[in-house]
Amino acid sequence: MKIGVAGTGRMGAAIAQRLMNLGHELTVWNRTAEKTQPLAAAGAKVAATPFQAASFSETVITILTDAAAIDTAYHARDGLLSGTVAGKLFIEMSTVRPGTERELSARIREKGAAMIECPVGGTVGPARDGKLFGFVGGEASDVARARPLLEQLCRRIEHVGPVGSGASMKLAINLPLLVFWQAFGEALALCRPLGLEPAKIVDIFADTSGGPNVLKGRAAALAAALQGKDVGPVTVDVDAMRKDLRTMVEEAESLGTTLPVTSRALECYDEASRAGLGKGDITGIPVRWMSKPVKT
Ligand SMILES: NC(=O)c1ccc[n+]([C@@H]2O[C@H](COP(=O)([O-])OP(=O)(O)OC[C@H]3O[C@@H](n4cnc5c(N)ncnc54)[C@H](OP(=O)(O)O)[C@@H]3O)[C@@H](O)[C@H]2O)c1
């Protein structure tokens, strides 16, 4: 299939590579053109503009930072929707507010094209291996059309409602996860006097109700981070997760509720970013709390 990927950041590049490995014909676009080079070397066509990527493709995937990035990629003068796109299918995978996906869907529909959203659980490794968890929002017929492709990217696909529902589900899932990283740091501060090996502490937590799934997948990286060692390439950075926490708080406000623990976690993440950890791996959050007394 001819597939366009607009946004070849960490996730977009992994998804594009996965699809190329399966034999699809890829056209990629990225605001910062250098980031498309590894994909070009692997055989992808590089588009000069988002619209060019759309015009070469039957299906277009976008996975971008936030609503502003979506606005640029879709609605700029040479954006994905700047020319004829009737009949194409757009799969929007960014983690953003439900309203952002709904507004985009309406504008895509006006152009005679179809759109589903599929924000995902799982990071770069699962994206490369087709093992993501897709939280799909869209009309049943559009979801059915997208499903064969989604099955090549995801280990599990859940159609949770119309467009916007996937975004709500994704934000909800990231909420306890992101609060967890801060809470785990605070728990480690209690363990600090024990003088145990970091790997042992992580292993104990991972085998109890105090540790969620993420500890299993990231145990090695976490133990390395706690020992001050390199955790390898950053797959999720602190600033990106501040964006998610902010998005959750804004969404809750629009629903007439507050998220007290999430709001406090966001303040802690903001402080970590101000302390220089913003572009670092997410494991920097618990490590910061364990390694030295922090007062906020
Ligand atoms: N990393 C993960 O583990 C993970 C997991 C699940 C979901 N997500 C979500 O997936 C999305 C992408 O994450 P990522 O980790 O791949 O981020 P990333 O590596 O920072 O990539 C972000 C992408 O968005 C583009 N972008 C940002 N601002 C833009 C703008 N104003 N105009 C045009 N393009 C813009 C970037 O282009 P440039 O290269 O030019 O900056 C890049 O292609 C986010 O919504 C994130 O929350 C990430």
PDB file of N, CA and C in Angstrom, residues 102-189:
ATOM      1  N   ARG A 102     -11.559  15.864  17.115  1.00  0.00           N
ATOM      2  CA  ARG A 102     -12.903  16.067  16.537  1.00  0.00           C
ATOM      3  C   ARG A 102     -12.882  17.199  15.507  1.00  0.00           C
ATOM      4  N   GLU A 103     -12.195  18.300  15.835  1.00  0.00           N
ATOM      5  CA  GLU A 103     -12.117  19.426  14.879  1.00  0.00           C
ATOM      6  C   GLU A 103     -11.406  18.992  13.606  1.00  0.00           C
ATOM      7  N   LEU A 104     -10.329  18.237  13.782  1.00  0.00           N
ATOM      8  CA  LEU A 104      -9.585  17.771  12.605  1.00  0.00           C
ATOM      9  C   LEU A 104     -10.459  16.856  11.747  1.00  0.00           C
ATOM     10  N   SER A 105     -11.168  15.978  12.401  1.00  0.00           N
ATOM     11  CA  SER A 105     -12.020  15.032  11.684  1.00  0.00           C
ATOM     12  C   SER A 105     -13.055  15.771  10.829  1.00  0.00           C
ATOM     13  N   ALA A 106     -13.647  16.833  11.404  1.00  0.00           N
ATOM     14  CA  ALA A 106     -14.667  17.603  10.661  1.00  0.00           C
ATOM     15  C   ALA A 106     -14.043  18.228   9.415  1.00  0.00           C
ATOM     16  N   ARG A 107     -12.816  18.767   9.565  1.00  0.00           N
ATOM     17  CA  ARG A 107     -12.187  19.433   8.409  1.00  0.00           C
ATOM     18  C   ARG A 107     -11.768  18.428   7.351  1.00  0.00           C
ATOM     19  N   ILE A 108     -11.378  17.240   7.780  1.00  0.00           N
ATOM     20  CA  ILE A 108     -11.005  16.199   6.815  1.00  0.00           C
ATOM     21  C   ILE A 108     -12.246  15.728   6.051  1.00  0.00           C
ATOM     22  N   ARG A 109     -13.327  15.581   6.788  1.00  0.00           N
ATOM     23  CA  ARG A 109     -14.594  15.156   6.168  1.00  0.00           C
ATOM     24  C   ARG A 109     -15.069  16.166   5.112  1.00  0.00           C
ATOM     25  N   GLU A 110     -14.921  17.464   5.438  1.00  0.00           N
ATOM     26  CA  GLU A 110     -15.303  18.521   4.477  1.00  0.00           C
ATOM     27  C   GLU A 110     -14.557  18.360   3.159  1.00  0.00           C
ATOM     28  N   LYS A 111     -13.364  17.778   3.222  1.00  0.00           N
ATOM     29  CA  LYS A 111     -12.542  17.588   2.002  1.00  0.00           C
ATOM     30  C   LYS A 111     -12.867  16.266   1.312  1.00  0.00           C
ATOM     31  N   GLY A 112     -13.843  15.530   1.828  1.00  0.00           N
ATOM     32  CA  GLY A 112     -14.250  14.285   1.174  1.00  0.00           C
ATOM     33  C   GLY A 112     -13.362  13.095   1.509  1.00  0.00           C
ATOM     34  N   ALA A 113     -12.555  13.239   2.571  1.00  0.00           N
ATOM     35  CA  ALA A 113     -11.682  12.133   2.990  1.00  0.00           C
ATOM     36  C   ALA A 113     -12.204  11.555   4.309  1.00  0.00           C
ATOM     37  N   ALA A 114     -11.617  10.440   4.731  1.00  0.00           N
ATOM     38  CA  ALA A 114     -12.030   9.788   5.977  1.00  0.00           C
ATOM     39  C   ALA A 114     -10.912   9.910   7.005  1.00  0.00           C
ATOM     40  N   MET A 115     -11.299   9.861   8.280  1.00  0.00           N
ATOM     41  CA  MET A 115     -10.287   9.957   9.335  1.00  0.00           C
ATOM     42  C   MET A 115     -10.674   9.117  10.533  1.00  0.00           C
ATOM     43  N   ILE A 116      -9.702   8.416  11.098  1.00  0.00           N
ATOM     44  CA  ILE A 116      -9.864   7.825  12.416  1.00  0.00           C
ATOM     45  C   ILE A 116      -8.701   8.325  13.275  1.00  0.00           C
ATOM     46  N   GLU A 117      -8.892   8.291  14.573  1.00  0.00           N
ATOM     47  CA  GLU A 117      -7.766   8.571  15.469  1.00  0.00           C
ATOM     48  C   GLU A 117      -7.317   7.234  16.055  1.00  0.00           C
ATOM     49  N   CYS A 118      -6.027   7.147  16.308  1.00  0.00           N
ATOM     50  CA  CYS A 118      -5.503   5.935  16.956  1.00  0.00           C
ATOM     51  C   CYS A 118      -4.283   6.289  17.795  1.00  0.00           C
ATOM     52  N   PRO A 119      -4.489   7.067  18.893  1.00  0.00           N
ATOM     53  CA  PRO A 119      -3.351   7.254  19.798  1.00  0.00           C
ATOM     54  C   PRO A 119      -2.953   5.892  20.357  1.00  0.00           C
ATOM     55  N   VAL A 120      -1.689   5.782  20.755  1.00  0.00           N
ATOM     56  CA  VAL A 120      -1.190   4.443  21.079  1.00  0.00           C
ATOM     57  C   VAL A 120      -0.535   4.357  22.444  1.00  0.00           C
ATOM     58  N   GLY A 121      -0.618   3.171  23.023  1.00  0.00           N
ATOM     59  CA  GLY A 121       0.172   2.814  24.189  1.00  0.00           C
ATOM     60  C   GLY A 121       1.370   2.023  23.689  1.00  0.00           C
ATOM     61  N   GLY A 122       2.504   2.187  24.381  1.00  0.00           N
ATOM     62  CA  GLY A 122       3.733   1.524  23.915  1.00  0.00           C
ATOM     63  C   GLY A 122       4.651   2.577  23.342  1.00  0.00           C
ATOM     64  N   THR A 123       5.945   2.262  23.364  1.00  0.00           N
ATOM     65  CA  THR A 123       6.911   3.274  22.943  1.00  0.00           C
ATOM     66  C   THR A 123       7.625   2.840  21.657  1.00  0.00           C
ATOM     67  N   VAL A 124       8.871   3.305  21.477  1.00  0.00           N
ATOM     68  CA  VAL A 124       9.549   3.114  20.190  1.00  0.00           C
ATOM     69  C   VAL A 124       9.755   1.629  19.844  1.00  0.00           C
ATOM     70  N   GLY A 125      10.181   0.833  20.830  1.00  0.00           N
ATOM     71  CA  GLY A 125      10.411  -0.608  20.572  1.00  0.00           C
ATOM     72  C   GLY A 125       9.142  -1.295  20.077  1.00  0.00           C
ATOM     73  N   PRO A 126       8.027  -1.195  20.839  1.00  0.00           N
ATOM     74  CA  PRO A 126       6.768  -1.784  20.363  1.00  0.00           C
ATOM     75  C   PRO A 126       6.323  -1.222  18.999  1.00  0.00           C
ATOM     76  N   ALA A 127       6.604   0.048  18.737  1.00  0.00           N
ATOM     77  CA  ALA A 127       6.224   0.620  17.426  1.00  0.00           C
ATOM     78  C   ALA A 127       7.001  -0.084  16.318  1.00  0.00           C
ATOM     79  N   ARG A 128       8.281  -0.302  16.576  1.00  0.00           N
ATOM     80  CA  ARG A 128       9.130  -0.968  15.566  1.00  0.00           C
ATOM     81  C   ARG A 128       8.704  -2.422  15.344  1.00  0.00           C
ATOM     82  N   ASP A 129       8.173  -3.042  16.434  1.00  0.00           N
ATOM     83  CA  ASP A 129       7.817  -4.464  16.359  1.00  0.00           C
ATOM     84  C   ASP A 129       6.337  -4.708  16.070  1.00  0.00           C
ATOM     85  N   GLY A 130       5.553  -3.643  15.852  1.00  0.00           N
ATOM     86  CA  GLY A 130       4.116  -3.823  15.605  1.00  0.00           C
ATOM     87  C   GLY A 130       3.372  -4.287  16.845  1.00  0.00           C
ATOM     88  N   LYS A 131       3.809  -3.822  18.027  1.00  0.00           N
ATOM     89  CA  LYS A 131       3.221  -4.306  19.285  1.00  0.00           C
ATOM     90  C   LYS A 131       2.586  -3.181  20.093  1.00  0.00           C
ATOM     91  N   LEU A 132       2.074  -2.166  19.412  1.00  0.00           N
ATOM     92  CA  LEU A 132       1.424  -1.064  20.124  1.00  0.00           C
ATOM     93  C   LEU A 132       0.023  -1.479  20.572  1.00  0.00           C
ATOM     94  N   PHE A 133      -0.584  -0.668  21.413  1.00  0.00           N
ATOM     95  CA  PHE A 133      -1.985  -0.836  21.789  1.00  0.00           C
ATOM     96  C   PHE A 133      -2.700   0.393  21.231  1.00  0.00           C
ATOM     97  N   GLY A 134      -3.610   0.193  20.283  1.00  0.00           N
ATOM     98  CA  GLY A 134      -4.284   1.316  19.634  1.00  0.00           C
ATOM     99  C   GLY A 134      -5.637   1.610  20.261  1.00  0.00           C
ATOM    100  N   PHE A 135      -5.849   2.877  20.667  1.00  0.00           N
ATOM    101  CA  PHE A 135      -7.136   3.316  21.231  1.00  0.00           C
ATOM    102  C   PHE A 135      -7.855   4.083  20.126  1.00  0.00           C
ATOM    103  N   VAL A 136      -8.772   3.382  19.470  1.00  0.00           N
ATOM    104  CA  VAL A 136      -9.306   3.895  18.212  1.00  0.00           C
ATOM    105  C   VAL A 136     -10.618   4.628  18.420  1.00  0.00           C
ATOM    106  N   GLY A 137     -10.731   5.807  17.785  1.00  0.00           N
ATOM    107  CA  GLY A 137     -11.992   6.524  17.724  1.00  0.00           C
ATOM    108  C   GLY A 137     -12.337   6.766  16.264  1.00  0.00           C
ATOM    109  N   GLY A 138     -13.598   6.548  15.919  1.00  0.00           N
ATOM    110  CA  GLY A 138     -13.996   6.798  14.527  1.00  0.00           C
ATOM    111  C   GLY A 138     -15.283   6.079  14.193  1.00  0.00           C
ATOM    112  N   GLU A 139     -15.780   6.341  12.978  1.00  0.00           N
ATOM    113  CA  GLU A 139     -16.985   5.645  12.518  1.00  0.00           C
ATOM    114  C   GLU A 139     -16.628   4.212  12.162  1.00  0.00           C
ATOM    115  N   ALA A 140     -17.576   3.312  12.412  1.00  0.00           N
ATOM    116  CA  ALA A 140     -17.296   1.880  12.261  1.00  0.00           C
ATOM    117  C   ALA A 140     -16.738   1.548  10.864  1.00  0.00           C
ATOM    118  N   SER A 141     -17.301   2.170   9.807  1.00  0.00           N
ATOM    119  CA  SER A 141     -16.846   1.819   8.453  1.00  0.00           C
ATOM    120  C   SER A 141     -15.407   2.295   8.222  1.00  0.00           C
ATOM    121  N   ASP A 142     -15.061   3.450   8.789  1.00  0.00           N
ATOM    122  CA  ASP A 142     -13.685   3.963   8.631  1.00  0.00           C
ATOM    123  C   ASP A 142     -12.707   3.100   9.435  1.00  0.00           C
ATOM    124  N   VAL A 143     -13.161   2.677  10.615  1.00  0.00           N
ATOM    125  CA  VAL A 143     -12.304   1.825  11.448  1.00  0.00           C
ATOM    126  C   VAL A 143     -12.066   0.489  10.734  1.00  0.00           C
ATOM    127  N   ALA A 144     -13.135  -0.037  10.121  1.00  0.00           N
ATOM    128  CA  ALA A 144     -12.986  -1.311   9.394  1.00  0.00           C
ATOM    129  C   ALA A 144     -11.982  -1.151   8.252  1.00  0.00           C
ATOM    130  N   ARG A 145     -12.036  -0.001   7.594  1.00  0.00           N
ATOM    131  CA  ARG A 145     -11.097   0.254   6.490  1.00  0.00           C
ATOM    132  C   ARG A 145      -9.648   0.345   6.996  1.00  0.00           C
ATOM    133  N   ALA A 146      -9.475   0.937   8.186  1.00  0.00           N
ATOM    134  CA  ALA A 146      -8.117   1.123   8.722  1.00  0.00           C
ATOM    135  C   ALA A 146      -7.571  -0.136   9.383  1.00  0.00           C
ATOM    136  N   ARG A 147      -8.460  -1.048   9.790  1.00  0.00           N
ATOM    137  CA  ARG A 147      -8.056  -2.149  10.658  1.00  0.00           C
ATOM    138  C   ARG A 147      -6.893  -2.999  10.116  1.00  0.00           C
ATOM    139  N   PRO A 148      -6.909  -3.404   8.827  1.00  0.00           N
ATOM    140  CA  PRO A 148      -5.788  -4.245   8.368  1.00  0.00           C
ATOM    141  C   PRO A 148      -4.428  -3.572   8.576  1.00  0.00           C
ATOM    142  N   LEU A 149      -4.378  -2.260   8.373  1.00  0.00           N
ATOM    143  CA  LEU A 149      -3.122  -1.546   8.580  1.00  0.00           C
ATOM    144  C   LEU A 149      -2.809  -1.433  10.081  1.00  0.00           C
ATOM    145  N   LEU A 150      -3.826  -1.125  10.877  1.00  0.00           N
ATOM    146  CA  LEU A 150      -3.614  -1.009  12.330  1.00  0.00           C
ATOM    147  C   LEU A 150      -3.109  -2.336  12.898  1.00  0.00           C
ATOM    148  N   GLU A 151      -3.619  -3.432  12.330  1.00  0.00           N
ATOM    149  CA  GLU A 151      -3.183  -4.748  12.833  1.00  0.00           C
ATOM    150  C   GLU A 151      -1.697  -4.991  12.577  1.00  0.00           C
ATOM    151  N   GLN A 152      -1.146  -4.279  11.617  1.00  0.00           N
ATOM    152  CA  GLN A 152       0.295  -4.425  11.364  1.00  0.00           C
ATOM    153  C   GLN A 152       1.128  -3.573  12.321  1.00  0.00           C
ATOM    154  N   LEU A 153       0.444  -2.672  13.034  1.00  0.00           N
ATOM    155  CA  LEU A 153       1.158  -1.787  13.957  1.00  0.00           C
ATOM    156  C   LEU A 153       0.900  -2.116  15.423  1.00  0.00           C
ATOM    157  N   CYS A 154      -0.228  -2.782  15.676  1.00  0.00           N
ATOM    158  CA  CYS A 154      -0.690  -2.934  17.061  1.00  0.00           C
ATOM    159  C   CYS A 154      -0.837  -4.405  17.458  1.00  0.00           C
ATOM    160  N   ARG A 155      -0.519  -4.720  18.714  1.00  0.00           N
ATOM    161  CA  ARG A 155      -0.794  -6.053  19.251  1.00  0.00           C
ATOM    162  C   ARG A 155      -2.251  -6.140  19.678  1.00  0.00           C
ATOM    163  N   ARG A 156      -2.860  -4.978  19.969  1.00  0.00           N
ATOM    164  CA  ARG A 156      -4.260  -4.947  20.388  1.00  0.00           C
ATOM    165  C   ARG A 156      -4.881  -3.632  19.914  1.00  0.00           C
ATOM    166  N   ILE A 157      -6.106  -3.754  19.409  1.00  0.00           N
ATOM    167  CA  ILE A 157      -6.830  -2.571  18.923  1.00  0.00           C
ATOM    168  C   ILE A 157      -8.167  -2.531  19.645  1.00  0.00           C
ATOM    169  N   GLU A 158      -8.482  -1.421  20.269  1.00  0.00           N
ATOM    170  CA  GLU A 158      -9.796  -1.272  20.906  1.00  0.00           C
ATOM    171  C   GLU A 158     -10.501  -0.070  20.291  1.00  0.00           C
ATOM    172  N   HIS A 159     -11.639  -0.322  19.661  1.00  0.00           N
ATOM    173  CA  HIS A 159     -12.453   0.771  19.123  1.00  0.00           C
ATOM    174  C   HIS A 159     -13.336   1.253  20.264  1.00  0.00           C
ATOM    175  N   VAL A 160     -13.033   2.445  20.806  1.00  0.00           N
ATOM    176  CA  VAL A 160     -13.693   2.877  22.039  1.00  0.00           C
ATOM    177  C   VAL A 160     -14.813   3.894  21.816  1.00  0.00           C
ATOM    178  N   GLY A 161     -15.102   4.259  20.563  1.00  0.00           N
ATOM    179  CA  GLY A 161     -16.207   5.184  20.308  1.00  0.00           C
ATOM    180  C   GLY A 161     -15.920   6.065  19.118  1.00  0.00           C
ATOM    181  N   PRO A 162     -16.685   7.158  18.965  1.00  0.00           N
ATOM    182  CA  PRO A 162     -16.447   8.072  17.840  1.00  0.00           C
ATOM    183  C   PRO A 162     -15.128   8.821  18.005  1.00  0.00           C
ATOM    184  N   VAL A 163     -14.726   9.564  16.983  1.00  0.00           N
ATOM    185  CA  VAL A 163     -13.470  10.336  17.061  1.00  0.00           C
ATOM    186  C   VAL A 163     -13.479  11.202  18.324  1.00  0.00           C
ATOM    187  N   GLY A 164     -12.393  11.199  19.042  1.00  0.00           N
ATOM    188  CA  GLY A 164     -12.265  11.908  20.327  1.00  0.00           C
ATOM    189  C   GLY A 164     -12.193  10.920  21.484  1.00  0.00           C
ATOM    190  N   SER A 165     -12.849   9.762  21.310  1.00  0.00           N
ATOM    191  CA  SER A 165     -12.862   8.771  22.396  1.00  0.00           C
ATOM    192  C   SER A 165     -11.476   8.166  22.608  1.00  0.00           C
ATOM    193  N   GLY A 166     -10.769   7.940  21.531  1.00  0.00           N
ATOM    194  CA  GLY A 166      -9.417   7.372  21.635  1.00  0.00           C
ATOM    195  C   GLY A 166      -8.502   8.314  22.397  1.00  0.00           C
ATOM    196  N   ALA A 167      -8.644   9.624  22.121  1.00  0.00           N
ATOM    197  CA  ALA A 167      -7.812  10.626  22.812  1.00  0.00           C
ATOM    198  C   ALA A 167      -8.119  10.621  24.305  1.00  0.00           C
ATOM    199  N   SER A 168      -9.421  10.544  24.652  1.00  0.00           N
ATOM    200  CA  SER A 168      -9.795  10.514  26.081  1.00  0.00           C
ATOM    201  C   SER A 168      -9.172   9.289  26.754  1.00  0.00           C
ATOM    202  N   MET A 169      -9.266   8.150  26.095  1.00  0.00           N
ATOM    203  CA  MET A 169      -8.750   6.904  26.670  1.00  0.00           C
ATOM    204  C   MET A 169      -7.231   6.983  26.851  1.00  0.00           C
ATOM    205  N   LYS A 170      -6.552   7.502  25.841  1.00  0.00           N
ATOM    206  CA  LYS A 170      -5.081   7.587  25.913  1.00  0.00           C
ATOM    207  C   LYS A 170      -4.646   8.518  27.062  1.00  0.00           C
ATOM    208  N   LEU A 171      -5.310   9.665  27.196  1.00  0.00           N
ATOM    209  CA  LEU A 171      -4.956  10.583  28.286  1.00  0.00           C
ATOM    210  C   LEU A 171      -5.226   9.916  29.630  1.00  0.00           C
ATOM    211  N   ALA A 172      -6.352   9.190  29.722  1.00  0.00           N
ATOM    212  CA  ALA A 172      -6.711   8.527  30.984  1.00  0.00           C
ATOM    213  C   ALA A 172      -5.661   7.486  31.356  1.00  0.00           C
ATOM    214  N   ILE A 173      -5.166   6.747  30.367  1.00  0.00           N
ATOM    215  CA  ILE A 173      -4.179   5.695  30.662  1.00  0.00           C
ATOM    216  C   ILE A 173      -2.843   6.302  31.082  1.00  0.00           C
ATOM    217  N   ASN A 174      -2.458   7.392  30.427  1.00  0.00           N
ATOM    218  CA  ASN A 174      -1.179   8.000  30.801  1.00  0.00           C
ATOM    219  C   ASN A 174      -1.233   8.663  32.177  1.00  0.00           C
ATOM    220  N   LEU A 175      -2.438   8.965  32.667  1.00  0.00           N
ATOM    221  CA  LEU A 175      -2.530   9.683  33.953  1.00  0.00           C
ATOM    222  C   LEU A 175      -1.899   8.884  35.106  1.00  0.00           C
ATOM    223  N   PRO A 176      -2.395   7.668  35.416  1.00  0.00           N
ATOM    224  CA  PRO A 176      -1.751   6.945  36.527  1.00  0.00           C
ATOM    225  C   PRO A 176      -0.288   6.611  36.237  1.00  0.00           C
ATOM    226  N   LEU A 177       0.052   6.407  34.960  1.00  0.00           N
ATOM    227  CA  LEU A 177       1.446   6.097  34.623  1.00  0.00           C
ATOM    228  C   LEU A 177       2.368   7.261  35.001  1.00  0.00           C
ATOM    229  N   LEU A 178       1.967   8.474  34.617  1.00  0.00           N
ATOM    230  CA  LEU A 178       2.845   9.626  34.857  1.00  0.00           C
ATOM    231  C   LEU A 178       2.859  10.013  36.332  1.00  0.00           C
ATOM    232  N   VAL A 179       1.725   9.857  37.000  1.00  0.00           N
ATOM    233  CA  VAL A 179       1.715  10.088  38.448  1.00  0.00           C
ATOM    234  C   VAL A 179       2.601   9.034  39.120  1.00  0.00           C
ATOM    235  N   PHE A 180       2.580   7.819  38.574  1.00  0.00           N
ATOM    236  CA  PHE A 180       3.385   6.732  39.156  1.00  0.00           C
ATOM    237  C   PHE A 180       4.870   7.088  39.217  1.00  0.00           C
ATOM    238  N   TRP A 181       5.408   7.645  38.115  1.00  0.00           N
ATOM    239  CA  TRP A 181       6.864   7.890  38.108  1.00  0.00           C
ATOM    240  C   TRP A 181       7.255   8.821  39.261  1.00  0.00           C
ATOM    241  N   GLN A 182       6.421   9.833  39.517  1.00  0.00           N
ATOM    242  CA  GLN A 182       6.702  10.730  40.650  1.00  0.00           C
ATOM    243  C   GLN A 182       6.516   9.975  41.970  1.00  0.00           C
ATOM    244  N   ALA A 183       5.414   9.215  42.071  1.00  0.00           N
ATOM    245  CA  ALA A 183       5.134   8.483  43.314  1.00  0.00           C
ATOM    246  C   ALA A 183       6.235   7.460  43.599  1.00  0.00           C
ATOM    247  N   PHE A 184       6.749   6.841  42.543  1.00  0.00           N
ATOM    248  CA  PHE A 184       7.805   5.838  42.729  1.00  0.00           C
ATOM    249  C   PHE A 184       9.073   6.507  43.277  1.00  0.00           C
ATOM    250  N   GLY A 185       9.382   7.687  42.773  1.00  0.00           N
ATOM    251  CA  GLY A 185      10.533   8.435  43.303  1.00  0.00           C
ATOM    252  C   GLY A 185      10.350   8.696  44.788  1.00  0.00           C
ATOM    253  N   GLU A 186       9.126   9.069  45.178  1.00  0.00           N
ATOM    254  CA  GLU A 186       8.861   9.347  46.590  1.00  0.00           C
ATOM    255  C   GLU A 186       8.979   8.071  47.425  1.00  0.00           C
ATOM    256  N   ALA A 187       8.520   6.947  46.862  1.00  0.00           N
ATOM    257  CA  ALA A 187       8.653   5.660  47.566  1.00  0.00           C
ATOM    258  C   ALA A 187      10.132   5.301  47.730  1.00  0.00           C
ATOM    259  N   LEU A 188      10.919   5.576  46.692  1.00  0.00           N
ATOM    260  CA  LEU A 188      12.355   5.271  46.757  1.00  0.00           C
ATOM    261  C   LEU A 188      13.052   6.117  47.822  1.00  0.00           C
ATOM    262  N   ALA A 189      12.543   7.333  48.013  1.00  0.00           N
ATOM    263  CA  ALA A 189      13.143   8.182  49.047  1.00  0.00           C
ATOM    264  C   ALA A 189      13.012   7.498  50.418  1.00  0.00           C
TER     265      ALA A 189
END
